[in-house]
Short mmCIF file of C-alpha atoms in Angstrom, two decimals:
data_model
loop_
_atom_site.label_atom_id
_atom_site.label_comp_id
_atom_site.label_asym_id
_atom_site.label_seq_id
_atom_site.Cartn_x
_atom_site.Cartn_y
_atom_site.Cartn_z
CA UNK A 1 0.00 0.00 0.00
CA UNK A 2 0.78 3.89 -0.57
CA UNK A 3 3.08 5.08 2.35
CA UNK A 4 2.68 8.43 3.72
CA UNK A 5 5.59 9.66 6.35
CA UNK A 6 5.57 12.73 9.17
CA UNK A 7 9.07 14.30 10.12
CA UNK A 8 9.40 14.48 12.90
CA UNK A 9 7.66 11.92 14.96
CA UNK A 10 7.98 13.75 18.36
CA UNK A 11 8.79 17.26 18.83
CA UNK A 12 9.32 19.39 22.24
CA UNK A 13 9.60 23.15 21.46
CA UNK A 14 9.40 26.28 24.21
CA UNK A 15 6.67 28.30 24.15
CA UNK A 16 7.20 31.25 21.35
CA UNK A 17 9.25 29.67 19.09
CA UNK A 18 7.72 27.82 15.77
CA UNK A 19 7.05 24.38 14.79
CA UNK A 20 7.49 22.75 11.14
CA UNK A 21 5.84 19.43 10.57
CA UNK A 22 6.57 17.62 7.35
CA UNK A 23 4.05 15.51 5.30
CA UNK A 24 5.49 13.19 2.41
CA UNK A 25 3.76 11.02 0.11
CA UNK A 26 6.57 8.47 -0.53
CA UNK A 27 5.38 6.69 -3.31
CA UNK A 28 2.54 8.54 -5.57
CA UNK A 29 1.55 12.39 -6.40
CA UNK A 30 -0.81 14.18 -3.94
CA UNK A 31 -2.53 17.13 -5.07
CA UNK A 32 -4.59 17.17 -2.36
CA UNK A 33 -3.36 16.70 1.76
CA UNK A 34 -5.03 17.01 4.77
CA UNK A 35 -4.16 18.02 8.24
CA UNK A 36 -6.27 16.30 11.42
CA UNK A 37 -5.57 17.91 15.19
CA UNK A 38 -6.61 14.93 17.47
CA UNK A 39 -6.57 15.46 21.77
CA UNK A 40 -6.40 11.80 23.41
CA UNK A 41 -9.15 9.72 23.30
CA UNK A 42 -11.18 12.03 20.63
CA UNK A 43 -11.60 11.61 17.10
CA UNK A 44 -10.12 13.59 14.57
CA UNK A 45 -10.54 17.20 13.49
CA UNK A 46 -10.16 18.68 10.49
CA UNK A 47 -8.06 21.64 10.31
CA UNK A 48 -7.48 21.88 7.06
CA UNK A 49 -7.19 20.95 3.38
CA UNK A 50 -4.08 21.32 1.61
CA UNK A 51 -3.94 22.06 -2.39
CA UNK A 52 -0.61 21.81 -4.44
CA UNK A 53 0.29 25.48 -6.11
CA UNK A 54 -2.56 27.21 -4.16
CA UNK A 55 -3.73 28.59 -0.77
CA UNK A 56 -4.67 26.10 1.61
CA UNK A 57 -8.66 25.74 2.89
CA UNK A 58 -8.91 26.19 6.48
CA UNK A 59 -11.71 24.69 8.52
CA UNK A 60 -13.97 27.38 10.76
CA UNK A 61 -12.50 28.48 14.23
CA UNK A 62 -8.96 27.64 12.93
CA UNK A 63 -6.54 30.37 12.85
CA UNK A 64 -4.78 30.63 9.02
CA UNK A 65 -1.99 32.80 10.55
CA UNK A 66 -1.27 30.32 13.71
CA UNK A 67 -1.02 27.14 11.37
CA UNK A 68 0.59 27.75 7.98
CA UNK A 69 0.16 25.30 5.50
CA UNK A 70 2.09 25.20 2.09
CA UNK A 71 2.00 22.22 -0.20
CA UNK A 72 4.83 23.62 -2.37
CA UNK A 73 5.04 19.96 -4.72
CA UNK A 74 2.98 16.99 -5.35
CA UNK A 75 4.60 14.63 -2.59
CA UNK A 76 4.92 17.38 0.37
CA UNK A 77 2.90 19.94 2.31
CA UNK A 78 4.23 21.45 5.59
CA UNK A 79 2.21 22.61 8.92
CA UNK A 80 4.13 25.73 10.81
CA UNK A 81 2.64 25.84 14.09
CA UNK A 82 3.85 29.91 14.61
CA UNK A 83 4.41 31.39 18.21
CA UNK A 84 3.75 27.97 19.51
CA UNK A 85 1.87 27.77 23.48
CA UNK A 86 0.96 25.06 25.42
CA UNK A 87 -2.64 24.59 24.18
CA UNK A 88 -1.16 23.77 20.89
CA UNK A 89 0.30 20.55 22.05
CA UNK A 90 -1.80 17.98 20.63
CA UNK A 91 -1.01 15.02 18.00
CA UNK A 92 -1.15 16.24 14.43
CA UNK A 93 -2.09 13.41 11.81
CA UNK A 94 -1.74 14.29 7.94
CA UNK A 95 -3.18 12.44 4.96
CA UNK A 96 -2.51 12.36 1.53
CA UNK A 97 -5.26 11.83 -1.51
CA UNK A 98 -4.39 9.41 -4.03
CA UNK A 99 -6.76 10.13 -6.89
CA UNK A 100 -7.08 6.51 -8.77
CA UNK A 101 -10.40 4.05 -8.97
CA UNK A 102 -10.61 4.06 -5.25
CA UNK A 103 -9.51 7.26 -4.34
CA UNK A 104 -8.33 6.66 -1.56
CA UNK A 105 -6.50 8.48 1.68
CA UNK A 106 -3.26 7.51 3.27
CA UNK A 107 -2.21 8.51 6.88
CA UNK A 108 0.95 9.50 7.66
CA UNK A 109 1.90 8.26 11.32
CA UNK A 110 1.24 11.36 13.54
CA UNK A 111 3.46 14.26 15.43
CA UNK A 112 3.03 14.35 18.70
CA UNK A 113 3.87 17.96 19.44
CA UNK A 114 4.41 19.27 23.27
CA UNK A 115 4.58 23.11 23.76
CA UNK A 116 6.52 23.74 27.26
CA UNK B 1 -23.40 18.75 5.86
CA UNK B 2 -22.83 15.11 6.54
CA UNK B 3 -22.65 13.96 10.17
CA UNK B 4 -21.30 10.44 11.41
CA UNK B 5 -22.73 9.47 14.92
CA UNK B 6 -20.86 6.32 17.16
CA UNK B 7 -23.47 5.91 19.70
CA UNK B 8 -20.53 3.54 21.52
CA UNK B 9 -17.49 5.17 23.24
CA UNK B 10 -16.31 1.96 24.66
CA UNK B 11 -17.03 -1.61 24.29
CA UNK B 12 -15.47 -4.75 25.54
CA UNK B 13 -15.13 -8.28 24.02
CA UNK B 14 -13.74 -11.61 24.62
CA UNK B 15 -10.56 -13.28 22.99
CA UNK B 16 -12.13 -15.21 20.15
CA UNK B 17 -16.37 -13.75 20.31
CA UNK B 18 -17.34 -11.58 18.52
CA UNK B 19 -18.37 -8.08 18.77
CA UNK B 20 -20.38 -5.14 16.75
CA UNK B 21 -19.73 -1.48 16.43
CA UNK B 22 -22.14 0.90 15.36
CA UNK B 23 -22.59 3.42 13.02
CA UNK B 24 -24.99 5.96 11.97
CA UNK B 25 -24.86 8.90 9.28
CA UNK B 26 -26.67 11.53 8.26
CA UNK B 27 -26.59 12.62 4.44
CA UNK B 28 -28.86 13.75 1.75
CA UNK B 29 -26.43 12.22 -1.12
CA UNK B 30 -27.39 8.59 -2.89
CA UNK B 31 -23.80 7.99 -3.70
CA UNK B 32 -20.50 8.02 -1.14
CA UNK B 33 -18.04 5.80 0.70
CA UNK B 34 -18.42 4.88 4.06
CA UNK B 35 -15.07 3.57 5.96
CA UNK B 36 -13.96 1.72 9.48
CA UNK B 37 -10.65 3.05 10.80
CA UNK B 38 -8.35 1.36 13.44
CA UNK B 39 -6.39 3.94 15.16
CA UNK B 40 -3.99 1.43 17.38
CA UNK B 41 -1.88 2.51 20.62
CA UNK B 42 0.86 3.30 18.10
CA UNK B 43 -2.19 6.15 16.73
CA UNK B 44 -1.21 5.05 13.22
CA UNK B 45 -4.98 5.31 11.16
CA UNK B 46 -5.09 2.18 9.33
CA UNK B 47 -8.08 1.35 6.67
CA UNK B 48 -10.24 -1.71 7.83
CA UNK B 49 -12.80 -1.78 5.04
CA UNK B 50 -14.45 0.31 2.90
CA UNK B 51 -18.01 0.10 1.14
CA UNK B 52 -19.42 2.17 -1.43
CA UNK B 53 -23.13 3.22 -0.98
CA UNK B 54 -24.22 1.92 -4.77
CA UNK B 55 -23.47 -1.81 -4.13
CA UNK B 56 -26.05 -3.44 -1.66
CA UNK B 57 -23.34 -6.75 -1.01
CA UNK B 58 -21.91 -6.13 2.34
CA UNK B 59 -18.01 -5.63 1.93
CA UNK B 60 -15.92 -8.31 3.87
CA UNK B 61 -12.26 -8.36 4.72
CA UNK B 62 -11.08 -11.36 6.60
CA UNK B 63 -12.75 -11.25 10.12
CA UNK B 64 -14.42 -8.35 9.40
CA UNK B 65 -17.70 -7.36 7.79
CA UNK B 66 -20.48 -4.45 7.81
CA UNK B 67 -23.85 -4.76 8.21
CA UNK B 68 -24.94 -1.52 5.24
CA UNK B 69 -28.46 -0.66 5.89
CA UNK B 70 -28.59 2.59 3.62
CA UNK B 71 -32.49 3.56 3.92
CA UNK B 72 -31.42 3.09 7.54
CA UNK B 73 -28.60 4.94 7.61
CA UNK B 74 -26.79 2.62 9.16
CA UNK B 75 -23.12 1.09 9.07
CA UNK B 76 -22.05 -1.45 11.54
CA UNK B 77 -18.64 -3.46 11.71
CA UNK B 78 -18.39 -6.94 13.11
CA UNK B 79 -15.47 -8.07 14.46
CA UNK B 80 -15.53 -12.06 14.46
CA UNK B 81 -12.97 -14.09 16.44
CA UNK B 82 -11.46 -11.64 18.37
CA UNK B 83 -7.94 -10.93 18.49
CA UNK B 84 -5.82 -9.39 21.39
CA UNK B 85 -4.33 -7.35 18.49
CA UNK B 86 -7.67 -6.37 17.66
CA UNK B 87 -8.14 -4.01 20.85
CA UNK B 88 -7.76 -0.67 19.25
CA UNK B 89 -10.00 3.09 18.70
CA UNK B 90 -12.43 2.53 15.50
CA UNK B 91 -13.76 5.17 13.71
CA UNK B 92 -16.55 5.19 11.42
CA UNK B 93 -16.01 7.76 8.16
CA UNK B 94 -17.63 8.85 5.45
CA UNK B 95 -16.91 10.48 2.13
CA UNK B 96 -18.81 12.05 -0.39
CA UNK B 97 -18.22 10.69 -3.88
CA UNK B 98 -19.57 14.28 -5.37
CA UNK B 99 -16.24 16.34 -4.88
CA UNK B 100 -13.17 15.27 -6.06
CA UNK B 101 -10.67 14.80 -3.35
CA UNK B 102 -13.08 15.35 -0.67
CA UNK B 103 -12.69 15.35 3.12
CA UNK B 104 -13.33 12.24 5.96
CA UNK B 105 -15.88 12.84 8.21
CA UNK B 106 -15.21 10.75 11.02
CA UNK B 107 -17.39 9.81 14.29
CA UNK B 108 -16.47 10.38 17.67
CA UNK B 109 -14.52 6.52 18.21
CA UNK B 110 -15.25 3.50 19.59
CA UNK B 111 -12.21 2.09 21.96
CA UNK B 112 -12.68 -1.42 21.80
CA UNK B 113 -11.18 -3.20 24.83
CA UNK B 114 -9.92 -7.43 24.37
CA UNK B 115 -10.02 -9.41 27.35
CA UNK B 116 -7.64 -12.40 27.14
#
């Protein structure tokens, strides 16, 4: 099956500074990603949906400014959590779109991201 | 908009019985996918089966089936012969076949607990 990898896995950052998380569709073209926020033992939310070579689609209540998406090629979009604070620490999942027969999405492996 | 409703937050089951999840939507489309998720400790989202809401055969995969009752609105998953391995969150998706590249909608999760 498609693969779909998150760099990094874990990240610990201080409160202020910025956070890059890295979405890769290893083995076929994604023109369209998505980025999920999920707090333990809750489902997943979507934050937002990620289009090669244009402006990313941002679900209501989330703020475009504090989460920066760019999906600047086919196999990679990026989530910038700016002027991170400790209610941003959550696990961040990402999924890619494989447009064939099934059309099906792929889930990268998570970020677990801790703002101290 | 589409809702997905898991009436179930936990359940338990025994090594080897077998156990059903539930599933309810809401949607005023006549075609769209409906999914089961496993989200395992590890919180890697991994595809358990899939149906598609124009063919009436219930889709199977292994020990697991669905129960599609679309005038019902309904989408169960059976889990036969229980595994340990099987303990895991399940979420209950669907997807609208209208857009291209459309989102998940995802219920709230069902944590399904194996006892040895």
């Amino acid at each position: 099956g498609a693969v779909v990898s998150q760099h990094p896995s874990r990240v610990i950052c201080k409160s202020g500074t910025s956070v890059k998380i890295e979405c890769r569709s290893l083995d076929f073209q994604a023109t369209t990603m998505f980025w999920y926020r999920q707090f333990p033992k809750k489902s997943l939310m979507l934050m937002a949906t990620s289009n090669e070579g244009s402006k990313a689609t941002y679900e209501q209540g989330v703020e475009k400014d504090k989460f920066l998406i760019n999906h600047a090629s086919l196999t990679l979009s990026t989530l910038t959590v700016t002027s991170a604070h400790p209610e941003d620490s959550s696990f961040y999942i990402c999924s890619a779109y494989r447009v064939n027969r099934l059309n099906e999405q792929f889930f990268g492996p998570g970020t677990r991201l801790t703002v101290l | 908009a589409q809702t997905v409703t898991q009436s179930q937050p936990e359940m338990s089951v025994q090594e080897a019985e077998t156990v059903t999840l539930s599933c309810t939507y809401d949607t005023s489309e006549s075609d769209y996918y409906l999914f089961w998720y496993k989200q395992p400790p590890s919180r890697q989202m991994i595809l358990v089966i899939r149906q598609e809401a124009y063919k009436q055969q219930n889709a199977t995969e292994n020990r697991f089936s669905v129960n599609f009752q679309k005038a019902a609105k309904s989408f169960s998953l059976k889990i036969s012969d229980s595994q340990l391995g099987d303990a895991a969150m399940y979420f209950c998706a669907y997807r609208s076949k209208e857009t291209s590249g459309s989102r998940l909608t995802f219920g709230e999760g069902t944590q399904l607990t194996v006892n040895p």
